[in-house]
Amino acid sequence: MEWNPEPQDQGPFWPDTAERRSPRWAPILVAIALVIVVVGGVIWWLGRDGGDDGDTPVAADDTEELSQDNEADEAPAVDDDDGSAESGNVEAGSTEDGSSEAGTTTTSASATTSTTTTVQATTTTITTVPPDNPEQFGPPTLSNRSTVSTVGLDEVHFGMTVAAAQQAAGTVLVPAGPTGACYHVVPHDAPEGIVFLVHSGTIERVDINSGPITTRSGVGVGSPESMVTDLFGDRIEREVRVDGTVDLVFVPRDPGDQDYRVVFNISEGTVRAYKSGRLPQVMLDTGCETS
């Protein structure tokens, strides 16, 4: 058999002899190879850029988080400085001479507190509303001749309920503000300057801030300090208040009166106000503080 180097017809997609021998397939194959190389290079480049783009936001996010963390770390330090400065302003007056400024502030605060809690300042601001039936307990028994003792004002004695005290006074005791565990009442038909303290439902003290009412010994608002000391001698205990006034506290000798006191508040050598009552309310400023 004679060998034939030419292949047989392999189908419509296989080039015939003339086409295989034609040199135009060479550039076509080279072009195809170049296209493949170029496309592959482009795909590789795009893939690399995509990877870089994907990594870049991560780096940016890390930077932003660090910046935020730094800001968060720095913010408390600024707040602490401001807070300490404000604290210093309160305590030392915010000046270089902090000690003198602080001392001035403390003294001023103490004086203000004392002034607003003294008997006179408390009772002079009391206002009342007239009762609906002011004559229901009449006739009134309190007058310009009424006197204060260690146990009460005339027939109104410490320890009485409000109802019993109204019967004894012959007039309505009008609350000077909201009622509760501790509050003040003013007799409706009575001389000026009388204020009773109600604590836990009973009358515990009486304050005399003006008017003609005196003690049984004749001491009243406007009496000289020397009158108090001359009358009661060693039964007086002297207490200096932070507002510059002086309290002369009368301490009874009778064993049955040991829970009672009469306190004369002295200002510029005269009695500015006085109060009588039971411990501990009689020794407090308004009487409603925690003893």
Coordinates of C-alpha atoms in Angstrom, one line a residue:
M1 CA 0.0 0.0 0.0
E2 CA 1.3 3.4 -1.0
W3 CA 1.5 5.9 2.0
N4 CA -0.4 9.1 1.4
P5 CA 0.8 11.9 3.6
E6 CA -2.4 14.0 3.0
P7 CA -5.1 13.3 5.5
Q8 CA -8.6 12.3 4.5
D9 CA -11.5 14.8 4.7
Q10 CA -12.1 15.3 8.4
G11 CA -15.3 17.3 8.1
P12 CA -16.5 20.9 7.3
F13 CA -14.3 22.5 10.1
W14 CA -11.0 20.9 9.1
P15 CA -9.1 22.9 6.5
D16 CA -8.4 21.2 3.2
T17 CA -5.0 20.7 1.7
A18 CA -4.9 24.0 0.0
E19 CA -5.9 25.9 3.1
R20 CA -3.3 24.1 5.3
R21 CA -0.6 25.0 2.9
S22 CA -1.7 28.7 2.8
P23 CA 0.6 31.0 4.9
R24 CA -2.3 33.2 6.1
W25 CA -3.1 31.0 9.2
A26 CA 0.2 32.0 10.8
P27 CA -0.7 35.7 11.5
I28 CA -4.2 34.6 12.5
L29 CA -2.9 32.3 15.1
V30 CA -0.4 34.9 16.3
A31 CA -3.2 37.5 16.6
I32 CA -5.3 35.0 18.6
A33 CA -2.4 34.4 20.9
L34 CA -1.9 38.1 21.4
V35 CA -5.6 38.6 22.1
I36 CA -5.5 35.9 24.7
V37 CA -2.4 37.4 26.3
V38 CA -3.9 40.9 26.3
V39 CA -7.2 39.7 27.7
G40 CA -5.5 37.7 30.3
G41 CA -3.3 40.6 31.3
V42 CA -6.4 42.9 31.5
I43 CA -8.2 40.4 33.6
W44 CA -5.2 40.1 35.9
W45 CA -4.8 43.9 36.2
L46 CA -8.5 44.4 37.0
G47 CA -8.3 41.6 39.5
R48 CA -5.3 43.3 41.1
D49 CA -7.0 46.7 41.2
G50 CA -10.2 45.1 42.6
G51 CA -8.1 43.5 45.4
D52 CA -6.4 46.9 46.2
D53 CA -9.8 48.6 46.2
G54 CA -11.1 46.0 48.5
D55 CA -8.2 46.4 50.9
T56 CA -8.2 50.2 50.9
P57 CA -11.4 50.8 52.8
V58 CA -10.2 48.5 55.5
A59 CA -7.1 50.7 56.0
A60 CA -9.3 53.8 55.9
D61 CA -11.7 52.3 58.5
D62 CA -8.8 51.4 60.8
T63 CA -7.5 54.9 60.6
E64 CA -10.9 56.4 61.4
E65 CA -11.5 54.1 64.3
L66 CA -8.1 55.0 65.8
S67 CA -8.9 58.7 65.4
Q68 CA -12.3 58.2 67.1
D69 CA -10.6 56.2 69.9
N70 CA -8.1 59.0 70.4
E71 CA -10.8 61.5 70.6
A72 CA -12.8 59.4 73.0
D73 CA -9.6 59.0 75.1
E74 CA -8.9 62.7 75.1
A75 CA -12.4 63.9 75.9
P76 CA -12.6 62.7 79.5
A77 CA -9.3 64.4 80.2
V78 CA -10.8 67.7 79.1
D79 CA -13.9 67.1 81.1
D80 CA -11.9 66.2 84.2
D81 CA -9.9 69.4 83.9
D82 CA -13.1 71.4 83.5
G83 CA -14.7 69.6 86.4
S84 CA -11.7 70.2 88.7
A85 CA -11.7 73.8 87.7
E86 CA -15.3 74.2 88.5
S87 CA -14.8 72.4 91.8
G88 CA -12.0 74.8 92.6
N89 CA -14.2 77.8 91.8
V90 CA -16.8 76.6 94.3
E91 CA -14.3 75.9 97.1
A92 CA -11.7 78.5 96.6
G93 CA -13.4 81.3 94.7
S94 CA -11.4 80.8 91.4
T95 CA -8.6 83.2 92.3
E96 CA -5.0 82.9 93.1
D97 CA -5.6 83.8 96.7
G98 CA -7.9 80.7 97.2
S99 CA -7.6 80.5 100.9
S100 CA -8.9 84.0 101.7
E101 CA -11.6 83.7 99.0
A102 CA -12.7 80.4 100.5
G103 CA -12.9 81.8 104.0
T104 CA -15.0 84.7 102.8
T105 CA -17.4 82.4 101.0
T106 CA -17.8 80.1 104.0
T107 CA -18.5 83.0 106.4
S108 CA -21.0 84.6 104.0
A109 CA -22.8 81.2 103.5
S110 CA -23.0 80.6 107.2
A111 CA -24.3 84.1 107.9
T112 CA -27.0 83.8 105.2
T113 CA -28.1 80.4 106.5
S114 CA -28.3 81.7 110.1
T115 CA -30.2 84.8 109.1
T116 CA -32.9 82.9 107.2
T117 CA -33.4 80.4 109.9
T118 CA -33.7 82.6 112.9
V119 CA -37.0 82.9 114.6
Q120 CA -37.7 86.4 113.5
A121 CA -36.9 85.7 109.8
T122 CA -39.1 82.6 109.9
T123 CA -42.1 84.1 111.6
T124 CA -42.2 87.5 109.9
T125 CA -42.8 85.8 106.6
I126 CA -45.8 83.8 107.8
T127 CA -49.1 84.6 106.1
T128 CA -52.5 83.0 106.9
V129 CA -55.9 82.8 105.3
P130 CA -58.9 83.9 107.4
P131 CA -60.9 80.9 108.6
D132 CA -64.4 80.3 107.4
N133 CA -65.9 80.4 110.9
P134 CA -63.5 82.4 113.1
E135 CA -65.9 82.6 116.1
Q136 CA -66.6 78.9 116.5
F137 CA -64.3 78.6 119.6
G138 CA -65.0 82.1 121.1
P139 CA -64.8 84.1 123.1
P140 CA -61.0 84.6 122.6
T141 CA -58.9 84.3 125.7
L142 CA -55.6 85.7 124.5
S143 CA -55.1 89.5 125.0
N144 CA -52.4 92.1 125.5
R145 CA -52.2 91.0 129.1
S146 CA -51.5 87.4 128.3
T147 CA -48.1 86.1 129.5
V148 CA -45.7 83.4 128.5
S149 CA -44.4 80.8 131.0
T150 CA -42.2 77.7 130.7
V151 CA -45.3 75.6 130.0
G152 CA -47.2 77.7 127.5
L153 CA -49.1 81.0 126.8
D154 CA -51.9 81.6 129.3
E155 CA -54.2 78.5 129.0
V156 CA -52.6 77.1 125.9
H157 CA -50.1 74.6 127.2
F158 CA -47.5 72.6 125.5
G159 CA -48.6 69.1 124.7
M160 CA -52.2 70.1 123.9
T161 CA -53.7 68.9 120.6
V162 CA -54.6 71.5 118.1
A163 CA -58.3 71.1 118.9
A164 CA -57.7 71.5 122.6
A165 CA -55.5 74.5 122.1
Q166 CA -58.2 76.2 120.0
Q167 CA -60.7 75.7 122.7
A168 CA -58.2 77.1 125.3
A169 CA -57.4 80.1 123.1
G170 CA -61.1 80.7 122.2
T171 CA -60.1 81.2 118.5
V172 CA -59.1 79.3 115.4
L173 CA -55.4 78.4 115.0
V174 CA -54.8 79.1 111.3
P175 CA -52.1 77.1 109.6
A176 CA -49.3 79.2 108.2
G177 CA -48.6 77.0 105.2
P178 CA -49.1 73.3 104.4
T179 CA -49.9 71.1 107.3
G180 CA -48.0 67.8 108.1
A181 CA -45.9 66.3 110.8
C182 CA -44.5 69.8 111.7
Y183 CA -46.0 73.2 110.9
H184 CA -46.9 76.7 112.4
V185 CA -50.2 78.1 113.3
V186 CA -51.3 81.6 114.2
P187 CA -54.3 82.4 116.5
H188 CA -56.9 84.3 114.4
D189 CA -58.3 86.6 117.1
A190 CA -55.3 87.4 119.3
P191 CA -52.5 90.1 119.7
E192 CA -49.9 90.3 116.9
G193 CA -46.6 88.4 117.0
I194 CA -47.9 85.0 118.3
V195 CA -46.9 81.8 116.4
F196 CA -47.5 78.3 117.8
L197 CA -45.5 75.3 116.6
V198 CA -47.4 72.0 116.0
H199 CA -45.3 68.9 116.0
S200 CA -46.7 65.4 115.7
G201 CA -50.2 66.8 116.4
T202 CA -49.5 68.7 119.6
I203 CA -48.5 72.3 120.5
E204 CA -44.7 72.2 121.3
R205 CA -43.7 75.9 121.5
V206 CA -44.8 79.5 121.1
D207 CA -42.7 82.2 119.4
I208 CA -43.2 85.9 120.3
N209 CA -41.8 88.1 117.5
S210 CA -43.5 91.5 118.2
G211 CA -46.4 93.0 120.1
P212 CA -47.2 93.4 123.7
I213 CA -47.0 89.8 125.0
T214 CA -44.4 89.4 127.7
T215 CA -43.2 86.7 130.1
R216 CA -44.6 86.5 133.6
S217 CA -41.5 88.4 134.7
G218 CA -42.3 91.2 132.3
V219 CA -39.7 90.5 129.6
G220 CA -40.9 91.2 126.1
V221 CA -39.7 92.2 122.6
G222 CA -37.6 95.4 123.1
S223 CA -36.6 94.7 126.7
P224 CA -32.9 95.3 127.5
E225 CA -30.5 92.3 127.7
S226 CA -29.6 93.4 131.2
M227 CA -33.2 92.8 132.4
V228 CA -33.0 89.2 131.3
T229 CA -29.6 88.6 133.0
D230 CA -30.6 90.5 136.2
L231 CA -33.9 88.5 136.6
F232 CA -32.6 85.0 135.9
G233 CA -28.9 85.2 136.9
D234 CA -27.1 81.8 136.8
R235 CA -30.1 80.1 135.3
I236 CA -29.2 81.7 131.9
E237 CA -27.0 79.9 129.4
R238 CA -25.4 82.2 126.8
E239 CA -25.0 81.0 123.2
V240 CA -23.5 83.1 120.4
R241 CA -25.1 82.5 117.0
V242 CA -23.3 82.7 113.7
D243 CA -25.4 85.7 112.6
G244 CA -23.8 87.8 115.4
T245 CA -26.9 87.7 117.7
V246 CA -26.9 86.0 121.1
D247 CA -29.4 83.5 122.6
L248 CA -30.0 83.7 126.4
V249 CA -31.4 80.3 127.3
F250 CA -33.4 80.2 130.6
V251 CA -33.0 76.7 132.2
P252 CA -35.6 76.0 134.9
R253 CA -34.5 74.6 138.2
D254 CA -37.8 72.8 139.0
P255 CA -37.3 69.0 138.2
G256 CA -40.7 68.9 136.6
D257 CA -39.7 71.6 134.1
Q258 CA -36.4 70.1 132.9
D259 CA -37.8 69.5 129.4
Y260 CA -38.8 73.1 129.0
R261 CA -36.8 76.2 128.0
V262 CA -37.3 79.9 127.3
V263 CA -34.9 81.4 124.7
F264 CA -34.4 85.2 124.4
N265 CA -32.7 86.3 121.1
I266 CA -30.6 89.4 121.8
S267 CA -29.6 91.8 119.1
E268 CA -27.8 95.1 119.8
G269 CA -28.5 94.8 123.5
T270 CA -32.2 94.2 123.3
V271 CA -34.6 91.3 123.0
R272 CA -35.4 90.9 119.3
A273 CA -37.7 87.9 119.8
Y274 CA -38.2 85.0 122.3
K275 CA -39.7 81.6 122.4
S276 CA -40.8 79.1 125.0
G277 CA -41.4 75.4 124.6
R278 CA -40.4 71.8 125.0
L279 CA -37.2 70.1 124.0
P280 CA -36.0 69.6 121.4
Q281 CA -38.2 71.8 119.2
V282 CA -37.6 74.9 121.4
M283 CA -33.9 74.8 120.7
L284 CA -34.2 74.6 116.9
D285 CA -34.5 77.6 114.6
T286 CA -37.8 76.9 112.9
G287 CA -38.6 74.0 115.1
C288 CA -39.2 71.7 112.1
E289 CA -35.6 70.7 111.5
T290 CA -34.4 67.2 112.3
S291 CA -33.3 67.3 115.9

